[in-house]
C-alpha atoms as a PDB file:
ATOM      1  CA  MET A   1     143.500 158.847  93.232  1.00  0.00           C
ATOM      2  CA  ALA A   2     144.541 162.267  91.903  1.00  0.00           C
ATOM      3  CA  MET A   3     146.907 162.665  94.847  1.00  0.00           C
ATOM      4  CA  ASP A   4     148.739 159.501  93.764  1.00  0.00           C
ATOM      5  CA  SER A   5     149.172 160.992  90.290  1.00  0.00           C
ATOM      6  CA  HIS A   6     150.589 164.194  91.731  1.00  0.00           C
ATOM      7  CA  GLN A   7     152.959 162.199  93.952  1.00  0.00           C
ATOM      8  CA  ARG A   8     154.183 160.204  90.946  1.00  0.00           C
ATOM      9  CA  ALA A   9     154.807 163.416  88.994  1.00  0.00           C
ATOM     10  CA  ALA A  10     156.712 164.886  91.942  1.00  0.00           C
ATOM     11  CA  GLU A  11     158.893 161.784  92.158  1.00  0.00           C
ATOM     12  CA  PHE A  12     159.831 162.079  88.476  1.00  0.00           C
ATOM     13  CA  HIS A  13     160.658 165.763  88.991  1.00  0.00           C
ATOM     14  CA  GLU A  14     162.946 164.794  91.884  1.00  0.00           C
ATOM     15  CA  LEU A  15     164.655 162.135  89.759  1.00  0.00           C
ATOM     16  CA  ALA A  16     165.224 164.672  86.993  1.00  0.00           C
ATOM     17  CA  ALA A  17     166.647 167.217  89.432  1.00  0.00           C
ATOM     18  CA  HIS A  18     169.003 164.611  90.885  1.00  0.00           C
ATOM     19  CA  ALA A  19     170.223 163.613  87.430  1.00  0.00           C
ATOM     20  CA  HIS A  20     170.778 167.282  86.523  1.00  0.00           C
ATOM     21  CA  ARG A  21     172.861 167.779  89.680  1.00  0.00           C
ATOM     22  CA  ALA A  22     174.894 164.644  88.923  1.00  0.00           C
ATOM     23  CA  ALA A  23     175.486 165.826  85.359  1.00  0.00           C
ATOM     24  CA  ALA A  24     176.682 169.212  86.601  1.00  0.00           C
ATOM     25  CA  VAL A  25     179.159 167.565  88.977  1.00  0.00           C
ATOM     26  CA  HIS A  26     180.567 165.348  86.229  1.00  0.00           C
ATOM     27  CA  HIS A  27     180.787 168.218  83.752  1.00  0.00           C
ATOM     28  CA  GLY A  28     182.579 170.278  86.420  1.00  0.00           C
ATOM     29  CA  LYS A  29     185.133 167.491  86.786  1.00  0.00           C
ATOM     30  CA  GLU A  30     185.521 167.435  82.991  1.00  0.00           C
ATOM     31  CA  ASP A  31     184.012 163.944  82.888  1.00  0.00           C
ATOM     32  CA  HIS A  32     181.879 164.925  79.918  1.00  0.00           C
ATOM     33  CA  GLN A  33     180.876 161.423  78.864  1.00  0.00           C
ATOM     34  CA  THR A  34     179.367 160.610  82.261  1.00  0.00           C
ATOM     35  CA  GLY A  35     177.926 164.119  82.441  1.00  0.00           C
ATOM     36  CA  HIS A  36     176.289 163.594  79.060  1.00  0.00           C
ATOM     37  CA  GLU A  37     174.794 160.290  80.236  1.00  0.00           C
ATOM     38  CA  HIS A  38     173.354 161.984  83.325  1.00  0.00           C
ATOM     39  CA  SER A  39     172.010 164.833  81.187  1.00  0.00           C
ATOM     40  CA  LYS A  40     170.264 162.331  78.925  1.00  0.00           C
ATOM     41  CA  GLN A  41     168.822 160.561  81.961  1.00  0.00           C
ATOM     42  CA  ALA A  42     167.655 163.906  83.376  1.00  0.00           C
ATOM     43  CA  LEU A  43     165.842 164.687  80.133  1.00  0.00           C
ATOM     44  CA  GLU A  44     164.125 161.293  80.188  1.00  0.00           C
ATOM     45  CA  HIS A  45     162.997 161.828  83.791  1.00  0.00           C
ATOM     46  CA  ALA A  46     161.841 165.358  82.964  1.00  0.00           C
ATOM     47  CA  ASP A  47     159.777 164.013  80.059  1.00  0.00           C
ATOM     48  CA  ARG A  48     158.170 161.426  82.348  1.00  0.00           C
ATOM     49  CA  ALA A  49     157.551 164.101  84.974  1.00  0.00           C
ATOM     50  CA  PHE A  50     155.814 166.292  82.400  1.00  0.00           C
ATOM     51  CA  GLN A  51     153.642 163.409  81.218  1.00  0.00           C
ATOM     52  CA  ALA A  52     152.786 162.444  84.798  1.00  0.00           C
ATOM     53  CA  SER A  53     151.946 166.072  85.616  1.00  0.00           C
ATOM     54  CA  GLN A  54     149.596 166.272  82.648  1.00  0.00           C
ATOM     55  CA  GLU A  55     147.906 163.034  83.698  1.00  0.00           C
ATOM     56  CA  ALA A  56     147.561 164.249  87.290  1.00  0.00           C
ATOM     57  CA  HIS A  57     145.999 167.474  86.030  1.00  0.00           C
ATOM     58  CA  ARG A  58     143.529 165.579  83.819  1.00  0.00           C
ATOM     59  CA  LYS A  59     142.542 163.384  86.767  1.00  0.00           C
ATOM     60  CA  SER A  60     142.141 166.417  89.036  1.00  0.00           C
ATOM     61  CA  VAL A  61     139.937 168.204  86.532  1.00  0.00           C
ATOM     62  CA  LYS A  62     137.874 165.074  85.947  1.00  0.00           C
ATOM     63  CA  SER A  63     137.373 164.440  89.674  1.00  0.00           C
ATOM     64  CA  THR A  64     136.275 168.035  90.325  1.00  0.00           C
ATOM     65  CA  GLY A  65     134.105 168.278  87.214  1.00  0.00           C
ATOM     66  CA  GLN A  66     135.948 171.363  85.920  1.00  0.00           C
ATOM     67  CA  SER A  67     136.541 172.024  82.233  1.00  0.00           C
END
């Protein structure tokens, strides 16, 4: 179960990284509006990745009985 949580967190991190790369490309082409949209999307994915990482950590700690 904890492995699934870690996988989900990793997927959100990948989505955030992809959106950051897309934003950089659009900003480099001076397409700032699209770049801004990708930056916003990257932030949303990064927030979800952080939340999923915290949940995965809580599940890992709970399953191992650590404090």
